[in-house]
Short mmCIF file of C-alpha atoms and ligand atoms in Angstrom, two decimals:
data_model
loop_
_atom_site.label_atom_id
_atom_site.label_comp_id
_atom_site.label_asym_id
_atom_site.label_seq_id
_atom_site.Cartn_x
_atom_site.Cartn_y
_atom_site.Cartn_z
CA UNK A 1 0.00 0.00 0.00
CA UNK A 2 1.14 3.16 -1.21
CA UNK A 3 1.90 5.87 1.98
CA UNK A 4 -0.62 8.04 0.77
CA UNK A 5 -3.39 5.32 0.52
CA UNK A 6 -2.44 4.65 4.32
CA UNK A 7 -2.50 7.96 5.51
CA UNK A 8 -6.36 8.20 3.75
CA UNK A 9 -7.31 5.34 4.81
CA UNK A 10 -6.45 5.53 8.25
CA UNK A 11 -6.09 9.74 8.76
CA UNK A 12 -8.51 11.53 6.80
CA UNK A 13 -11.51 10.34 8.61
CA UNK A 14 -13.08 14.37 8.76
CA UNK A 15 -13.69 14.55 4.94
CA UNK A 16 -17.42 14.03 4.97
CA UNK A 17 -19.59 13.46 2.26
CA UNK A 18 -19.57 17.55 1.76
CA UNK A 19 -15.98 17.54 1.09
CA UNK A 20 -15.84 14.42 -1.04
CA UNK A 21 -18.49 15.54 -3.61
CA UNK A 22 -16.51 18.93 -4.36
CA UNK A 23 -14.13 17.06 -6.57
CA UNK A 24 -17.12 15.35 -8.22
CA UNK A 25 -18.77 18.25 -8.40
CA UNK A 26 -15.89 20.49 -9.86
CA UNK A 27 -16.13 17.30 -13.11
CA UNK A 28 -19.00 17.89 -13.47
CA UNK A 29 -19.02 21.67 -13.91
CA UNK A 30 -16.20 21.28 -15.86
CA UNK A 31 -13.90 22.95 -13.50
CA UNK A 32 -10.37 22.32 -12.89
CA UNK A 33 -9.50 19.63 -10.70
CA UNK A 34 -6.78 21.37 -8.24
CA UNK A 35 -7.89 21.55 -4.60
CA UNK A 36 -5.62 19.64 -2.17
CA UNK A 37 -5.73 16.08 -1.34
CA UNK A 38 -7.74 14.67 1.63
CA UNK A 39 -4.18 14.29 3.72
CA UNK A 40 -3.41 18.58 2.85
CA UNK A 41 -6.60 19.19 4.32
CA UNK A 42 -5.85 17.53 7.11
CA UNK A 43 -2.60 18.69 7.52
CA UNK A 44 -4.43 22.24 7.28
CA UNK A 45 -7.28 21.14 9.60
CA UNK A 46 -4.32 20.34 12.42
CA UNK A 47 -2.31 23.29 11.69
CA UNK A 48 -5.46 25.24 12.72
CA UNK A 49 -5.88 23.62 15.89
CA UNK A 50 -2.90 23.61 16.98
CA UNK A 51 -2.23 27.00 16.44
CA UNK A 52 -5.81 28.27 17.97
CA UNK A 53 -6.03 30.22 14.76
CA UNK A 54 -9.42 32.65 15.04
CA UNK A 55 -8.65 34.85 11.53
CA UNK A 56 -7.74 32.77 8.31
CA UNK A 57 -6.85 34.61 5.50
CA UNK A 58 -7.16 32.35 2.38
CA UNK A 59 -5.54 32.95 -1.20
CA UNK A 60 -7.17 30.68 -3.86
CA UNK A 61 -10.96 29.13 -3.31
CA UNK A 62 -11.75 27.30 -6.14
CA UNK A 63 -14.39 25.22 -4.58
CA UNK A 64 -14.18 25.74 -1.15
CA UNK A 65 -12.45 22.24 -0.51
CA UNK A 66 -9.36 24.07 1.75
CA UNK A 67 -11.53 26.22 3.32
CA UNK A 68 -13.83 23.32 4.43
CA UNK A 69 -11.27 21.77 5.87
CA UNK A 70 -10.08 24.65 7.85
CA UNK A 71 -13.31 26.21 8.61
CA UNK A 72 -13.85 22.68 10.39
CA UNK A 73 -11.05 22.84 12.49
CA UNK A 74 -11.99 27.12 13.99
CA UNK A 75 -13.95 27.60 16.72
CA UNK A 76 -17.49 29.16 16.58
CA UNK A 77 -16.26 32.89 16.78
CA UNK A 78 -13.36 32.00 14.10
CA UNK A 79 -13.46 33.04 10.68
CA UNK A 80 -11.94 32.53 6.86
CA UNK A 81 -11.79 35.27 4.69
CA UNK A 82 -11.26 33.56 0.90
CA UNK A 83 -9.47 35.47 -1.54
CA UNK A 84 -10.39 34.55 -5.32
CA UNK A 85 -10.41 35.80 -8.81
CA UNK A 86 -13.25 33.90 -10.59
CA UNK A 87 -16.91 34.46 -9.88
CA UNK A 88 -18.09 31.15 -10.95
CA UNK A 89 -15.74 29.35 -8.39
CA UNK A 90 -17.37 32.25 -5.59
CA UNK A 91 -20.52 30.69 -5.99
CA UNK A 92 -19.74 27.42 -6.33
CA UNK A 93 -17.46 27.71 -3.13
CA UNK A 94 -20.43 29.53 -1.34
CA UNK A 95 -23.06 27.08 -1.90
CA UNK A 96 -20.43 23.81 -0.42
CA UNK A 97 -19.62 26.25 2.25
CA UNK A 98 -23.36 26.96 2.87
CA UNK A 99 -23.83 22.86 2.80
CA UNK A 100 -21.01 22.61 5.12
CA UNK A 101 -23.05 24.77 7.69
CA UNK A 102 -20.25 27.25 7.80
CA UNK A 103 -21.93 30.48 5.43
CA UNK A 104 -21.26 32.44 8.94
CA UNK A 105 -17.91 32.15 9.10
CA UNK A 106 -16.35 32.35 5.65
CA UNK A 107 -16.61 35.71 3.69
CA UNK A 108 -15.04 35.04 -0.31
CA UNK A 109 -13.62 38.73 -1.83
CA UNK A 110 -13.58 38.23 -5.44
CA UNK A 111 -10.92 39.77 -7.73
CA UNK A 112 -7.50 39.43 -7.41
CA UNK A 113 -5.68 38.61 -4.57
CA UNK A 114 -3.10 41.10 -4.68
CA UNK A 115 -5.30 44.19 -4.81
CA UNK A 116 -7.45 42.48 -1.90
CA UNK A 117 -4.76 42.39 0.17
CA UNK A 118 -3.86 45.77 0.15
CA UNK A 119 -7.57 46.73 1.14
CA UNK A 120 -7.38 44.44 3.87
CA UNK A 121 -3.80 46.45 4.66
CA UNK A 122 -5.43 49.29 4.03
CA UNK A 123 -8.34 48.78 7.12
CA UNK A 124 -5.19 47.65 9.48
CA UNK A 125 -7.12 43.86 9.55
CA UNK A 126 -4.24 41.25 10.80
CA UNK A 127 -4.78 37.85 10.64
CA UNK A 128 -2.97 34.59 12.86
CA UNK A 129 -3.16 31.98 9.70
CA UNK A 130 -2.80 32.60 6.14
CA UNK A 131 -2.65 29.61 3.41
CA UNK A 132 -1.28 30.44 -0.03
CA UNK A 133 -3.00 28.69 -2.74
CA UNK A 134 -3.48 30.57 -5.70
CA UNK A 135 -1.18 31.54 -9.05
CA UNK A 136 2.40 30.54 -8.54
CA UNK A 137 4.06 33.40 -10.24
CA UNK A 138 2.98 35.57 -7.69
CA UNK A 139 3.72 33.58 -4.50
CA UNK A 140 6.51 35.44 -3.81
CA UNK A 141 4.29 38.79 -3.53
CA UNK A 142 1.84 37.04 -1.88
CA UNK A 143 4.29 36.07 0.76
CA UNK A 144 5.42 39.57 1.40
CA UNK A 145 1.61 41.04 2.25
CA UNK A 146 1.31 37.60 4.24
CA UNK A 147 3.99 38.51 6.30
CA UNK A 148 2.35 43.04 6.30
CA UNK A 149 -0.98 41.06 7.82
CA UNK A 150 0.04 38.68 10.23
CA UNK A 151 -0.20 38.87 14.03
CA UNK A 152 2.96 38.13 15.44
CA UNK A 153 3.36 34.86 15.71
CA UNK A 154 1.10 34.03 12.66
CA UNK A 155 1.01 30.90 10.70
CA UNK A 156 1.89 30.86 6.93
CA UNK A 157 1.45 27.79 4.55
CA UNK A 158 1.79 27.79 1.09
CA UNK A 159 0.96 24.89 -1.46
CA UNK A 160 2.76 23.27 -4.81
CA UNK A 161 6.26 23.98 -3.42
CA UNK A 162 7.16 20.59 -4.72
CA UNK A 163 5.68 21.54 -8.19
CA UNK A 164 5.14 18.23 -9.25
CA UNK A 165 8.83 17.41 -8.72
CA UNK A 166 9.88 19.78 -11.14
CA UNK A 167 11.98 21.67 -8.17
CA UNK A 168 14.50 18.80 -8.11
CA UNK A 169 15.60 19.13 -11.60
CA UNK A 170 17.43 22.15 -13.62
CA UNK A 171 15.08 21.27 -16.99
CA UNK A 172 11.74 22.91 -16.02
CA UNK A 173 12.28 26.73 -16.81
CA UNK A 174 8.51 27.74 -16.58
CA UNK A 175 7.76 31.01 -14.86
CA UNK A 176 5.75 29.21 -12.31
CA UNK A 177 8.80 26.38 -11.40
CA UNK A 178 11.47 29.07 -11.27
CA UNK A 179 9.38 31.03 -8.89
CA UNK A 180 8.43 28.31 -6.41
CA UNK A 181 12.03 27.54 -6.34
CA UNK A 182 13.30 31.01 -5.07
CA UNK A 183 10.35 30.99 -2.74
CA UNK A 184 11.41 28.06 -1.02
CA UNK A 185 14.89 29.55 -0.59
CA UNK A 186 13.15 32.81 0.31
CA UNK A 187 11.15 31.01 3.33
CA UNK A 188 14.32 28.44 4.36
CA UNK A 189 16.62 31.89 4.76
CA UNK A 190 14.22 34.80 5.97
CA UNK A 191 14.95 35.84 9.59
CA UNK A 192 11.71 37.17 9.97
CA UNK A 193 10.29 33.26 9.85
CA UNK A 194 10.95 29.55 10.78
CA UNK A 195 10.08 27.37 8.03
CA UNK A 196 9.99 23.88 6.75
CA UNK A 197 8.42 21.93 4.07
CA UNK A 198 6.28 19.18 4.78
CA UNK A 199 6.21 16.59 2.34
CA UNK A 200 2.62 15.49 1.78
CA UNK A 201 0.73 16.16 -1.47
CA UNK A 202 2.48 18.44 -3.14
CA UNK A 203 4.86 20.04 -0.54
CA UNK A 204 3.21 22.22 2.02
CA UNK A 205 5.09 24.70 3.43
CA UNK A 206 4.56 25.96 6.89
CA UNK A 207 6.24 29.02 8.13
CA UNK A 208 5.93 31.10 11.70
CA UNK A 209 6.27 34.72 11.48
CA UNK A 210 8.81 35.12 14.53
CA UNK A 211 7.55 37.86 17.13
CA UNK A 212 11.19 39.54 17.19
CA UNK A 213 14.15 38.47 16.14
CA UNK A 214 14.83 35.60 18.72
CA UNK A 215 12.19 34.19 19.25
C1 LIG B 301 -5.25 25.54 -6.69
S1 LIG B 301 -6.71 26.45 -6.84
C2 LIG B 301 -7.23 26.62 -5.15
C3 LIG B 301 -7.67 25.33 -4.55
C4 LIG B 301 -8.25 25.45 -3.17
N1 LIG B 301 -7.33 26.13 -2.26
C5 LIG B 301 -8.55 24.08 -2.62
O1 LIG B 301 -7.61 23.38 -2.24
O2 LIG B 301 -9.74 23.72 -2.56
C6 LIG B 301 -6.11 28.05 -7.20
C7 LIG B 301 -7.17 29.12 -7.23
O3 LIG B 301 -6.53 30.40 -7.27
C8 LIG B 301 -7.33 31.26 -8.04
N2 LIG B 301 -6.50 32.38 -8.51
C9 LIG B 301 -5.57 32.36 -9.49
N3 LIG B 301 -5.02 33.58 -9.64
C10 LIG B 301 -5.60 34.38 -8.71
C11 LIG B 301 -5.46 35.74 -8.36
N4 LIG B 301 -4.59 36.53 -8.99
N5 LIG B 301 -6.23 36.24 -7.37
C12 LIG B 301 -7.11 35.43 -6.71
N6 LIG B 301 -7.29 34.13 -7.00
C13 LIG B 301 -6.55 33.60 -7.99
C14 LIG B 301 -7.84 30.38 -9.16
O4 LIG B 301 -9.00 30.94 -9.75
C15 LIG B 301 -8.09 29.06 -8.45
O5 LIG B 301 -9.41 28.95 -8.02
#
């Protein structure tokens, strides 16, 4: 049995029939097929817990499958706010998160993420878990605003920083590859965080934003 089979089949017991007809659901629509695995969203669901997060900041809804997953793991006061560019994934994403019985506690913004959060810089919000899931190119920018809106102390995770594998080799010379690799340096060598990949799906990084310089 293949590690990941054993991890789902023993560790993933949380996604509910909610979360496992998203992926149907996105075939159906026609809709890309790119939310994380059942062991990601667990990973996420932990990372929550552990951390007490109260204020996620998400970049990159598609169908609400991540946020699920997190929004299971706040408490009742907690809440997501879901940063995403299309429309039609917004309302897809709303209605599973409406199913899920958590409409209350997840707000999407639609448009792009960038310009969203410098609004949300803009009204001074701060927020103690972020998780970076959107266009790869821009993960690097993403990171930086990330680290302008968290609490000290704050969570970051980013997905894709294994890209596949393409990280490991010199051939792949996309935009997207090339970026992910100098983010992954940028996270391993920044004093302002701690950092360290975890290797399930498709490389989840998980950084804390240090509240000085020790500690
Ligand atoms: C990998 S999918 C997110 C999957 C989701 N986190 C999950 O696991 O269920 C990436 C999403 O980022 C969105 N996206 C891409 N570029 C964006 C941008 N500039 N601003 C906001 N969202 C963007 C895409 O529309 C897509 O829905």
């Amino acid at each position: 049995m293949l590690k990941k089979e054993y991890i789902r089949r023993w560790f993933t017991s949380e996604e509910d029939n909610i979360l496992k007809g998203i992926s149907a659901d996105l075939i159906k629509r026609g809709l890309p097929q790119i939310s994380v695995p059942p062991e990601t969203g667990k990973l996420l669901y932990m990372l929550v817990r552990l951390s007490r997060a109260k204020n996620i900041l998400e970049i990159g809804a598609l169908g609400g499958y991540s946020t699920i997953w997190m929004a299971k793991a706040l408490p009742e006061h907690g809440r997501i706010c879901s940063l995403e560019l299309n429309q039609e994934y917004i309302d897809f994403a709303e209605e599973n998160v409406r199913r899920a019985g958590y409409a209350k506690q997840v707000r999407f913004v639609p448009g792009d993420a960038m310009e969203s959060m410098k609004v949300l810089e803009a009204a001074n919000l701060r927020f103690d878990f972020f998780f970076i899931d959107a266009d790869k190119p821009n993960y690097i920018r993403y990171l930086e605003k990330a680290i302008s809106l968290a609490q000290p102390g704050a969570i970051i995770t980013a997905d894709n920083l294994f890209q596949g594998g393409r990280i490991f080799s010199d051939q792949d010379q996309s935009v997207s590859t090339r970026t992910i690799c100098r983010f992954n340096r940028q996270i391993a060598s920044d004093e302002r965080l701690e950092s360290f990949i975890v290797p399930v799906g498709d490389g989840l990084g998980v950084c804390r934003v240090k509240k000085s310089r020790h500690s």
